[in-house]
mmCIF file of C-alpha atoms in Angstrom:
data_model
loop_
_atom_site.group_PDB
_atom_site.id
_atom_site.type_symbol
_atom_site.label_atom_id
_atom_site.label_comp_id
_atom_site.label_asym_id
_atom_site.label_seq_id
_atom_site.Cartn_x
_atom_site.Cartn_y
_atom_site.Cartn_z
ATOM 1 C CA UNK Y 1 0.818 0.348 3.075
ATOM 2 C CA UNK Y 2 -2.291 0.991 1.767
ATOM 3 C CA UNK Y 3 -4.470 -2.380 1.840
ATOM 4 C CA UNK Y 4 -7.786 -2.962 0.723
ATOM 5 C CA UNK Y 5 -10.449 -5.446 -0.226
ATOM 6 C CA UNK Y 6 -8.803 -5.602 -3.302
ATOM 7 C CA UNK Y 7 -5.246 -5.933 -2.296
ATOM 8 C CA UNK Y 8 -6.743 -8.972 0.183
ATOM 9 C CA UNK Y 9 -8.658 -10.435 -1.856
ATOM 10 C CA UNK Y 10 -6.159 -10.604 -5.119
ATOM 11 C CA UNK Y 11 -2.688 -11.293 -3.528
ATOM 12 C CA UNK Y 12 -1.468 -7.880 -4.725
ATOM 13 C CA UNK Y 13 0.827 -5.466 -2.701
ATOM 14 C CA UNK Y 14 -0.811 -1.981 -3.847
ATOM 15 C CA UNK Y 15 -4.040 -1.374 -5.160
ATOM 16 C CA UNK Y 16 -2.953 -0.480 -8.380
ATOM 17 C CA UNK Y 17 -3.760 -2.063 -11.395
ATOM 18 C CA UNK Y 18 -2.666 -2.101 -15.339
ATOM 19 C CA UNK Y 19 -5.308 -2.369 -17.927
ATOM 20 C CA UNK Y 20 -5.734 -5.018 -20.104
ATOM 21 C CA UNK Y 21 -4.622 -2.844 -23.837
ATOM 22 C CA UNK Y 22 -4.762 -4.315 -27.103
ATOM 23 C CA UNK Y 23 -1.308 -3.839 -28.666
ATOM 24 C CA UNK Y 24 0.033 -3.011 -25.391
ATOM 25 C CA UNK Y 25 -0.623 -5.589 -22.533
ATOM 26 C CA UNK Y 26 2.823 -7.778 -23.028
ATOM 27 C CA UNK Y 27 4.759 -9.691 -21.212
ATOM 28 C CA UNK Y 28 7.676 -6.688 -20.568
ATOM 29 C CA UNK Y 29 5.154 -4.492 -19.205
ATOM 30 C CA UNK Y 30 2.667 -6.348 -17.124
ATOM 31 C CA UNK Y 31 6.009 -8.063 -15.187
ATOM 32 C CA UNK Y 32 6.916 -4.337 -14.671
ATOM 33 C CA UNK Y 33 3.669 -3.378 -13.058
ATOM 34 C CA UNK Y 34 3.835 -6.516 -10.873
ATOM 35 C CA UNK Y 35 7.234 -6.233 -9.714
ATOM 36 C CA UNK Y 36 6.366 -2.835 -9.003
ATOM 37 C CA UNK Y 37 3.551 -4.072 -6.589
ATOM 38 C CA UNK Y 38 0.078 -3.684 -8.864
ATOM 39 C CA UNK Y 39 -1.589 -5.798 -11.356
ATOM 40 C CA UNK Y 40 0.443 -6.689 -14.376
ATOM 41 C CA UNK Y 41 -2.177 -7.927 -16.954
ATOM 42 C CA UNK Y 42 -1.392 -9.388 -20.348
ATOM 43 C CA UNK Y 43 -3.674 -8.632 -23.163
ATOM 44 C CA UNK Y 44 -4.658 -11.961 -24.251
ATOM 45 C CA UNK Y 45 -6.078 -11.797 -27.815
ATOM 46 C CA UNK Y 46 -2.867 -9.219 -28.521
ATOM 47 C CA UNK Y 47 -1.231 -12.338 -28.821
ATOM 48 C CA UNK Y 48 -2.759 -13.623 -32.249
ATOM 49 C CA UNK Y 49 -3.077 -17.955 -31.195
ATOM 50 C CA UNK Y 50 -4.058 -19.276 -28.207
ATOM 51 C CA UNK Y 51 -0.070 -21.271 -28.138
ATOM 52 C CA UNK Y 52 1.457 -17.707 -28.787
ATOM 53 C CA UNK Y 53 -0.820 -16.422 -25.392
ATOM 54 C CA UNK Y 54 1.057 -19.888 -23.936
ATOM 55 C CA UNK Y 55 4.346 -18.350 -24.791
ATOM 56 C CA UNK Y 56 3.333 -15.043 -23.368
ATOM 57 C CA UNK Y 57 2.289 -16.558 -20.019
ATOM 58 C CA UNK Y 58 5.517 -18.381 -19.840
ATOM 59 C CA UNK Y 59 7.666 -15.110 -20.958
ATOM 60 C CA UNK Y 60 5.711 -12.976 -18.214
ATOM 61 C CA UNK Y 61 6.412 -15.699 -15.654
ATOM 62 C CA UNK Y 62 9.972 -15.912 -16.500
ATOM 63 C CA UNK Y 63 10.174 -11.706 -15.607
ATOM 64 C CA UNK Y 64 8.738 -11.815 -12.216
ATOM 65 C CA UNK Y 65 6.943 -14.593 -9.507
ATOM 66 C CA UNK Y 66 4.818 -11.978 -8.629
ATOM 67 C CA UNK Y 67 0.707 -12.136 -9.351
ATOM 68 C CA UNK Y 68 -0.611 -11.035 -12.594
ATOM 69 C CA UNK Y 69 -3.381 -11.597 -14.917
ATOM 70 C CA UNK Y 70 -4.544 -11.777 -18.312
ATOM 71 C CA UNK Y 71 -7.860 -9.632 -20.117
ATOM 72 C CA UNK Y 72 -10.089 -12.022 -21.891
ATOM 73 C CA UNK Y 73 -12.411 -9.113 -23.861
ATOM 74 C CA UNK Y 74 -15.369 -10.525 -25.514
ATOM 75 C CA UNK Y 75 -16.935 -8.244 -28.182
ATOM 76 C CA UNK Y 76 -19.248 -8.676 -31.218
ATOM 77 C CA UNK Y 77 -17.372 -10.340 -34.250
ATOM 78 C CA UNK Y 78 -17.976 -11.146 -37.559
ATOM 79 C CA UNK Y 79 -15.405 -13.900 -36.903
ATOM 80 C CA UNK Y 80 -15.137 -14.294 -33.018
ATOM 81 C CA UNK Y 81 -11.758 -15.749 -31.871
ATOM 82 C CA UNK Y 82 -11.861 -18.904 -30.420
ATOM 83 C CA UNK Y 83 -12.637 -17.821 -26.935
ATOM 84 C CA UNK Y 84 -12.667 -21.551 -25.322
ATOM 85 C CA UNK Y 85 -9.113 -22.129 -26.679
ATOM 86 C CA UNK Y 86 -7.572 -18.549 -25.339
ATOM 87 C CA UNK Y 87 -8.873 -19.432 -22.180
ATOM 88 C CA UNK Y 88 -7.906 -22.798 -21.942
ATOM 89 C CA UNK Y 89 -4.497 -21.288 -22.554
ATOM 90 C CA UNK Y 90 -4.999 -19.171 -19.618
ATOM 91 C CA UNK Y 91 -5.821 -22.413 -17.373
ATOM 92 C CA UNK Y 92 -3.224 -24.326 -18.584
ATOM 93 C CA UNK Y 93 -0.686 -20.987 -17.659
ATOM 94 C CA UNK Y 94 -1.490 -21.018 -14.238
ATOM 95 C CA UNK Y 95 -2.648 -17.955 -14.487
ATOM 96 C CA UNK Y 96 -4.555 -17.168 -10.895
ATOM 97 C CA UNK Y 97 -6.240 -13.928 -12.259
ATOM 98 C CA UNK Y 98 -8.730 -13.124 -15.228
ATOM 99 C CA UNK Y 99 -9.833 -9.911 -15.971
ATOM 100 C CA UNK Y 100 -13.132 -9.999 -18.485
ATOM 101 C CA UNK Y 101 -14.306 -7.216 -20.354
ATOM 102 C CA UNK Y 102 -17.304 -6.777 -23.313
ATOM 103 C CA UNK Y 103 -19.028 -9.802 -22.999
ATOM 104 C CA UNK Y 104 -21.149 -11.620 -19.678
ATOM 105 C CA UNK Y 105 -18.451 -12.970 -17.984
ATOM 106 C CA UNK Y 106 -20.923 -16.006 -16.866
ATOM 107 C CA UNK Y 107 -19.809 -18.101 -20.027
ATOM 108 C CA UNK Y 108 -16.454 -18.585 -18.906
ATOM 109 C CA UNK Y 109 -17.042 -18.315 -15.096
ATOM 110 C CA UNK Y 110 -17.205 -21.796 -14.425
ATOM 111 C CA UNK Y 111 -14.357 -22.991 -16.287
ATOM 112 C CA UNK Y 112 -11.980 -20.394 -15.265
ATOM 113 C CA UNK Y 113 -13.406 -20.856 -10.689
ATOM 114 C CA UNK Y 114 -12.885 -24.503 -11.504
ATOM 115 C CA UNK Y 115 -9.481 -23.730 -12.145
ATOM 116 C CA UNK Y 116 -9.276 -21.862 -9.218
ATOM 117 C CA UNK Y 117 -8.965 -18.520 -11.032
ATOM 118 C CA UNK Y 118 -9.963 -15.072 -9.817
ATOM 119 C CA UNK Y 119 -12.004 -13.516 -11.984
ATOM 120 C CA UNK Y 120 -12.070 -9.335 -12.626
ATOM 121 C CA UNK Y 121 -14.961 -8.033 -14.542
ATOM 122 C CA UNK Y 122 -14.899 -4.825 -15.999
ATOM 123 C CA UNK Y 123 -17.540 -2.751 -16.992
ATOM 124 C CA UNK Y 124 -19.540 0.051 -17.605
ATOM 125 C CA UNK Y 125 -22.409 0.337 -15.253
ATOM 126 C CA UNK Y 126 -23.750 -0.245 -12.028
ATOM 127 C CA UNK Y 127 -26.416 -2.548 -13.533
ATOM 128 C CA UNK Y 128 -23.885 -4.536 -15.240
ATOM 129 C CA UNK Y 129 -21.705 -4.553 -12.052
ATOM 130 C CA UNK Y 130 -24.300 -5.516 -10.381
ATOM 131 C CA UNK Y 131 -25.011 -8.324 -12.522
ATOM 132 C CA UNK Y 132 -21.329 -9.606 -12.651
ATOM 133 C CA UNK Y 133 -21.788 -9.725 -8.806
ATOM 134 C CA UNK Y 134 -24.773 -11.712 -9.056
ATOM 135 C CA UNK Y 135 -22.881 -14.310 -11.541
ATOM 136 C CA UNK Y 136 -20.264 -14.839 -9.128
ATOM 137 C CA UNK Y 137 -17.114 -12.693 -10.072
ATOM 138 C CA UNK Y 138 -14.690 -12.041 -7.557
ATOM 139 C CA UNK Y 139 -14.368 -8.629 -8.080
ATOM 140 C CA UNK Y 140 -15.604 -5.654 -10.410
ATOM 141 C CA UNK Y 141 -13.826 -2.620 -12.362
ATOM 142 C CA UNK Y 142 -16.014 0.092 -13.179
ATOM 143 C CA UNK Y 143 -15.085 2.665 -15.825
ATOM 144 C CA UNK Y 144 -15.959 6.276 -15.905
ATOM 145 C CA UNK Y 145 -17.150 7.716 -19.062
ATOM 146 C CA UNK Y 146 -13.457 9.451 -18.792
ATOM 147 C CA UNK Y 147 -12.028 5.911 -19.759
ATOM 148 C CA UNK Y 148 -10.161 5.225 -23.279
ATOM 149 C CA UNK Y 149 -11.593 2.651 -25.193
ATOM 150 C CA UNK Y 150 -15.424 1.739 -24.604
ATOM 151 C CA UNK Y 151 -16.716 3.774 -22.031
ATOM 152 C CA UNK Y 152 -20.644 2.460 -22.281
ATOM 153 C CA UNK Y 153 -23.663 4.324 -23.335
ATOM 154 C CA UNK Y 154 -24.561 6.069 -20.335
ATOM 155 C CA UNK Y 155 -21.990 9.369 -20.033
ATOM 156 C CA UNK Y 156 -21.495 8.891 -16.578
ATOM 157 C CA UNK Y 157 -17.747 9.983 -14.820
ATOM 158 C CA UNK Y 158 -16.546 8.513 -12.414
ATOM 159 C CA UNK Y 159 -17.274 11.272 -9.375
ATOM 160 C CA UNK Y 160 -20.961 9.989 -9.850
ATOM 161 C CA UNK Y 161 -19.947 6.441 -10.681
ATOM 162 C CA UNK Y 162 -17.824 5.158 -8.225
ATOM 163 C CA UNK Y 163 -19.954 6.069 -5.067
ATOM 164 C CA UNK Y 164 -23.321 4.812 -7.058
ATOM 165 C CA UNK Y 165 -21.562 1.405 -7.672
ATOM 166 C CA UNK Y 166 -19.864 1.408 -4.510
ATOM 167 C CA UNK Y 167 -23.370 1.622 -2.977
ATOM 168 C CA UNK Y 168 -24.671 -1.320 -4.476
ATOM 169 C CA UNK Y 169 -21.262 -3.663 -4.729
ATOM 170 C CA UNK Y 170 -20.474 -6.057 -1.876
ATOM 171 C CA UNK Y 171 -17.411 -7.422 -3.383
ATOM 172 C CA UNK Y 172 -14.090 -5.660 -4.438
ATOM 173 C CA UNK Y 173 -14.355 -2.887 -7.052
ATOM 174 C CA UNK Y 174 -11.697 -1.011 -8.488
ATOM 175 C CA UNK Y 175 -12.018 2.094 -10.445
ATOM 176 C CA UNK Y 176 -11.264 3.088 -13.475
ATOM 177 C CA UNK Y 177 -11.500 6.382 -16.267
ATOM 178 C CA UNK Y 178 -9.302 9.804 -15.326
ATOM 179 C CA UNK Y 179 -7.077 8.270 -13.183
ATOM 180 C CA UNK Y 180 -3.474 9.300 -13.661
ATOM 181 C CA UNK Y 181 -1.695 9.766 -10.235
ATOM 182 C CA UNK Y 182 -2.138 9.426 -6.390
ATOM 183 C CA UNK Y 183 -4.841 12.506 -6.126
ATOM 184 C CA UNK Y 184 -7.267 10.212 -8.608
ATOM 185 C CA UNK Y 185 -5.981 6.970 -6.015
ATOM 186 C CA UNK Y 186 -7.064 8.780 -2.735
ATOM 187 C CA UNK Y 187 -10.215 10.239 -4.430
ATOM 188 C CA UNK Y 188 -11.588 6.597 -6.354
ATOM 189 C CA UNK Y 189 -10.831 5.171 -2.123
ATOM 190 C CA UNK Y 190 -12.927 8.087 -0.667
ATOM 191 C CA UNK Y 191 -15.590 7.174 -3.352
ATOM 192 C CA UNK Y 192 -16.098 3.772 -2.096
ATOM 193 C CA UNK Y 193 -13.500 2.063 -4.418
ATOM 194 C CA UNK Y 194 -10.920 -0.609 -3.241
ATOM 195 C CA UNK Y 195 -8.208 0.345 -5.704
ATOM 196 C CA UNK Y 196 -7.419 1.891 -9.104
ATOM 197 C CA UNK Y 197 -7.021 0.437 -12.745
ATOM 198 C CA UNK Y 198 -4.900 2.767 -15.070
ATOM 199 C CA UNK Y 199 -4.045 2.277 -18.940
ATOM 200 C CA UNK Y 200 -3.116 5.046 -20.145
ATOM 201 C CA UNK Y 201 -0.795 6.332 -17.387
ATOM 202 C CA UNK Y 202 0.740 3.185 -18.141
ATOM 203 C CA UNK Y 203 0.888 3.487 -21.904
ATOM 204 C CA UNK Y 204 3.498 6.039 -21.414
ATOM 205 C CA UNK Y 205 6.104 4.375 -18.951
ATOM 206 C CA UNK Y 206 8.935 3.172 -20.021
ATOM 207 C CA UNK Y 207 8.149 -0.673 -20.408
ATOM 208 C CA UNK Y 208 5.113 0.173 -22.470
ATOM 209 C CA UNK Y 209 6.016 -1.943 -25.679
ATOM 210 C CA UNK Y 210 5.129 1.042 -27.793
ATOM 211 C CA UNK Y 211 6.575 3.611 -29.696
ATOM 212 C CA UNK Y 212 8.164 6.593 -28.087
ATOM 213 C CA UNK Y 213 7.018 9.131 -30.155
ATOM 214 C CA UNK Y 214 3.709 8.150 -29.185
ATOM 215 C CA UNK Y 215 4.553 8.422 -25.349
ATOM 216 C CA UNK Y 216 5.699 12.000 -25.976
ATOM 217 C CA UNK Y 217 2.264 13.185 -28.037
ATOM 218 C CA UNK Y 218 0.529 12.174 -24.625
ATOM 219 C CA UNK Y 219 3.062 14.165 -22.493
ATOM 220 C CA UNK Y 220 2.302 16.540 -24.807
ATOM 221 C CA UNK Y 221 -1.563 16.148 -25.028
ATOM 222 C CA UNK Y 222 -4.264 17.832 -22.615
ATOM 223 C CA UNK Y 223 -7.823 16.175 -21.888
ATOM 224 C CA UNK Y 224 -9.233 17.979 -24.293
ATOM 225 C CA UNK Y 225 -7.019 16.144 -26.720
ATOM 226 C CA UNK Y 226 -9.771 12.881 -27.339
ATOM 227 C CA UNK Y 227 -12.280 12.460 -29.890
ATOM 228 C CA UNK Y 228 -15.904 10.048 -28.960
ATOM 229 C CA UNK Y 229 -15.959 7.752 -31.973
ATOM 230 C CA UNK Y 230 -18.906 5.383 -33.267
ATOM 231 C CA UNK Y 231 -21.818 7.499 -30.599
ATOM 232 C CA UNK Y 232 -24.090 7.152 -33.998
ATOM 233 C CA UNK Y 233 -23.505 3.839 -33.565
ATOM 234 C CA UNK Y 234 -24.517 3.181 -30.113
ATOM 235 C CA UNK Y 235 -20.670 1.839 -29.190
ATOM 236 C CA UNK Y 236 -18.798 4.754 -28.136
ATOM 237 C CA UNK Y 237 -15.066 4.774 -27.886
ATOM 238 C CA UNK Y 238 -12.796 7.259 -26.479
ATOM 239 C CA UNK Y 239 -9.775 7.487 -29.028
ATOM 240 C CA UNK Y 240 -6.681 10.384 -29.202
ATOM 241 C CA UNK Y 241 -7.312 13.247 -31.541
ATOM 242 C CA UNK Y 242 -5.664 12.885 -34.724
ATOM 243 C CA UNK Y 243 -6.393 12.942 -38.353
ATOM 244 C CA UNK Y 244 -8.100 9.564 -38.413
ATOM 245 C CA UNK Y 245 -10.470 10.313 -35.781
ATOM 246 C CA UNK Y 246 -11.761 14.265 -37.110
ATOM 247 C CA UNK Y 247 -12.427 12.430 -40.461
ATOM 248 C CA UNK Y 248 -14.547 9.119 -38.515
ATOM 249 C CA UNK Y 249 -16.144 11.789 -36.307
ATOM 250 C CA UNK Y 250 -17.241 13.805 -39.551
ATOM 251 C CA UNK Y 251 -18.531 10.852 -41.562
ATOM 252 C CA UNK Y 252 -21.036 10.151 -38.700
ATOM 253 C CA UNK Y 253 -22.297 13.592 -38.292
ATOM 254 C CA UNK Y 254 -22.504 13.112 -42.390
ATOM 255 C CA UNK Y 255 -24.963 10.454 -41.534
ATOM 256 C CA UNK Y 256 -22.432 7.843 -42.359
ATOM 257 C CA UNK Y 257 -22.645 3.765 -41.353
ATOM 258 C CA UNK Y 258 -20.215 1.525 -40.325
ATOM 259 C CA UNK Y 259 -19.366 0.438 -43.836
ATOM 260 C CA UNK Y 260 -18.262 4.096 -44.577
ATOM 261 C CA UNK Y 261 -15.565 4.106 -41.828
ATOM 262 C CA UNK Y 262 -14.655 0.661 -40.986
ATOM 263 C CA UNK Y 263 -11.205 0.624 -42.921
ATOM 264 C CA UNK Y 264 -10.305 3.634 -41.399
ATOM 265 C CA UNK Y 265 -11.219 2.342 -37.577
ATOM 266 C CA UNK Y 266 -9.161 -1.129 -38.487
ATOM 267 C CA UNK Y 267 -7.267 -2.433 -35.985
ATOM 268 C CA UNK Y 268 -4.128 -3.182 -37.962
ATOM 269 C CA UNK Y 269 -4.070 0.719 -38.515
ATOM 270 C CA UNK Y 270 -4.385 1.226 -35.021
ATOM 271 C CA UNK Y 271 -1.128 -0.987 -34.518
ATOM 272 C CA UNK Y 272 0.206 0.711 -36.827
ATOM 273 C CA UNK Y 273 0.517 3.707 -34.363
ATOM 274 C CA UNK Y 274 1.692 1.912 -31.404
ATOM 275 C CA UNK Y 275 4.491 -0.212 -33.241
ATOM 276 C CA UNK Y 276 5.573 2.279 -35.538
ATOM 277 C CA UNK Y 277 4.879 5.687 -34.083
ATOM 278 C CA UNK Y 278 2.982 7.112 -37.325
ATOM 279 C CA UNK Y 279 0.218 9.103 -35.277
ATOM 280 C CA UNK Y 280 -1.933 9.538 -37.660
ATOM 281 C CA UNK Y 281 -1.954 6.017 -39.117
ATOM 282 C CA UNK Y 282 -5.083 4.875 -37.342
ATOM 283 C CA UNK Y 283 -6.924 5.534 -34.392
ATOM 284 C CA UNK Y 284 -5.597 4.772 -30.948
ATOM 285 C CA UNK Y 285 -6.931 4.811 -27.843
ATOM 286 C CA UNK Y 286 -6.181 7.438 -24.884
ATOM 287 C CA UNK Y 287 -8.263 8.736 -21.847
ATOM 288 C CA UNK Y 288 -8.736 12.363 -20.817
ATOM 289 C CA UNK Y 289 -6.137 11.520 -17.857
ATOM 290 C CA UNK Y 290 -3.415 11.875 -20.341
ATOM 291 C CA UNK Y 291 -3.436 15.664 -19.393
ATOM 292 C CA UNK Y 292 -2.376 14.950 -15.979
ATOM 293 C CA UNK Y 293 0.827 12.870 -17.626
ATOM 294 C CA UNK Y 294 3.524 14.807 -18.018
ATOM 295 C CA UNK Y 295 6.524 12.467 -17.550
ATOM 296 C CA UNK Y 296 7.966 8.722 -19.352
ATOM 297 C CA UNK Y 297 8.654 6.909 -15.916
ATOM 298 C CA UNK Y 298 9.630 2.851 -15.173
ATOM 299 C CA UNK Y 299 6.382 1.185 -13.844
ATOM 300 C CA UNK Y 300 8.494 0.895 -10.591
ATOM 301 C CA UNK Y 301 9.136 4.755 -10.170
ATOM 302 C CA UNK Y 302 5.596 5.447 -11.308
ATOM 303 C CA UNK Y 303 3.822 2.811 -8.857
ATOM 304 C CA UNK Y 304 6.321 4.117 -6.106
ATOM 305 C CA UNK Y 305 5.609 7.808 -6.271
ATOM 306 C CA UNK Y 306 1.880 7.165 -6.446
ATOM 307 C CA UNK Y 307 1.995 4.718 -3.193
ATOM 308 C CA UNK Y 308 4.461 7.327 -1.382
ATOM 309 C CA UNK Y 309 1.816 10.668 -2.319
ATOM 310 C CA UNK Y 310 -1.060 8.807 -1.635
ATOM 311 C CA UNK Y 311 0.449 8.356 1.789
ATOM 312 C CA UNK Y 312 0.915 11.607 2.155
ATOM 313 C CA UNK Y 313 -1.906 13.149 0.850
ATOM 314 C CA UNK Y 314 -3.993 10.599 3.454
ATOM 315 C CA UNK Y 315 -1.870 11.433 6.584
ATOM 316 C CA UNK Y 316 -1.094 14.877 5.708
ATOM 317 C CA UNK Y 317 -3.901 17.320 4.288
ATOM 318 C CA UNK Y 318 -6.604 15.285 4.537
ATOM 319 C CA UNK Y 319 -5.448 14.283 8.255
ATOM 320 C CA UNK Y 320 -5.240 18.043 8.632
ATOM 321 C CA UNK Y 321 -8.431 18.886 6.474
ATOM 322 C CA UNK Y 322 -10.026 16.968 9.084
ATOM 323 C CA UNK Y 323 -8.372 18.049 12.288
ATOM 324 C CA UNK Y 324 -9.531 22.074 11.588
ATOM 325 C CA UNK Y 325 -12.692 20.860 10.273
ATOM 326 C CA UNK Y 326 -13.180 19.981 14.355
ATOM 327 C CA UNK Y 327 -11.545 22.244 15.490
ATOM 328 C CA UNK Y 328 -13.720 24.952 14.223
#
């Protein structure tokens, strides 16, 4: 059993959690994950109402009593969703577990500890851990610059990341960015961190609402297989290679602004990909990781085979790497 801070602190049986994906974080596969042992986490403004996030809540809770959560992300918006209303959904769920991304989580903080809610931050950087900590979240979740999605400004992996926030963080922190399997588990735990958070790995597992044909281009992917959109525009995202992406990345070398690529960035394109497995529909994001994914498991044979190597790799050539180390 491998418990941690994390594990402790959130109710969880494995240090392992799902991220929070738009288009991806439903009810079928965040039950999976939890069943499994991790962090199930719904993807709360996938659902396109506050009542519809009600419904999910109630549809996740129906597939498992086990803990999971729900991603609150809180970006720039011409039109910002009605943030107070999605999380009063949450409250009103019975949801024990927030995870908050984009945004200063301090806006919500006191609604969500009132309710008695654990509250995840994710971010970027140690200064914005940092100042999550000082807020009062319960825990942090810092991303590599290997991430998908947003992976900050800074270009900073996670081998430099994790130990620099770890150094500085006195609550639970999970890692996040390039992790695909047990070696990335063991390594983010010898680099200070008290777990893992993984979305692309679970993008392609069976329960992952999407469709299959896009599981199988990540099989089929390696990390070199990602393209850095928007870095002209100081909001860099980490998206799959495709069509969509060449021609976004070639309009900003072309001087372009955001005008000049924003209907081919739009989210219902991106959808587009997940629900209907057109790959070059839109862009959609992936991490480097995908090139250590070579398989479509459940979330239960995936979690299991990650817990059981990480085992092993701890008691056996580490324990081992150790032993000769001395003896010598």
């Amino acid at each position: 059993m491998l418990r941690t801070r994390f594990t402790e602190a959130f109710g969880v049986e494995h240090p392992i959690v799902q991220g929070g994906m738009m288009w991806v974080g439903r009810a079928e596969l965040a039950a999976a994950v939890s069943e499994a042992g991790g962090l199930g986490i719904i993807t709360g403004l996938t659902q396109p109402t506050p009542q519809a996030l009600r419904e999910e809540i109630a549809r996740t809770r129906d597939l498992t009593d086990k803990p999971f959560g729900v991603n609150l992300t809180i970006l720039p918006s011409i039109t910002p969703p009605p943030y107070a209303e999605y999380r009063q959904a949450i409250i009103d769920g019975g949801v024990q577990i927030v995870e908050i991304a984009g945004g200063n989580p301090a806006t919500h903080l006191p609604f969500l500890k009132d309710a008695g809610i654990k509250v995840l931050h994710k971010c970027t950087s140690v200064k914005h851990a940092l100042k999550a900590q000082q807020v009062g979240v319960d825990g942090v979740s810092i991303d590599g610059f290997e991430c998908a999605g947003h992976p900050g400004e800074n270009d900073t992996p996670g081998l430099v990341l994790i130990p620099a926030a770890a150094r500085e963080i006195e609550i639970p922190m999970i890692a996040s960015g390039g992790i695909a399997d047990a070696r990335g588990l063991v390594a983010a735990m010898a680099l200070g961190a008290d777990g893992v958070n993984m979305g692309t790995r679970f993008l392609c597992t069976v329960e992952s609402p999407i469709a299959h044909v896009v599981k199988e281009q990540i099989v089929a992917n390696t990390e070199l297989d990602t393209k850095l959109i928007f870095r002209t525009l100081n909001n860099t995202a980490r998206v799959a290679d495709n069509a969509v992406s060449r021609q976004v990345v070639e309009i900003e070398r072309g001087g372009g602004t955001f005008d000049d690529v924003r209907e081919l960035v739009a989210g219902a394109r991106g959808r587009k990909v997940y629900e209907e497995g057109d790959l070059d529909a839109g862009i959609w994001s992936v991490g480097q990781c995908q090139g250590l994914i070579h398989d479509i498991p459940t979330c239960a044979d995936l979690v299991a085979r990650i817990v059981r190597e990480a085992e092993a790799l701890i008691a056996g050539r580490l324990s081992n790497a150790i032993v000769e180390t001395v003896a010598r």
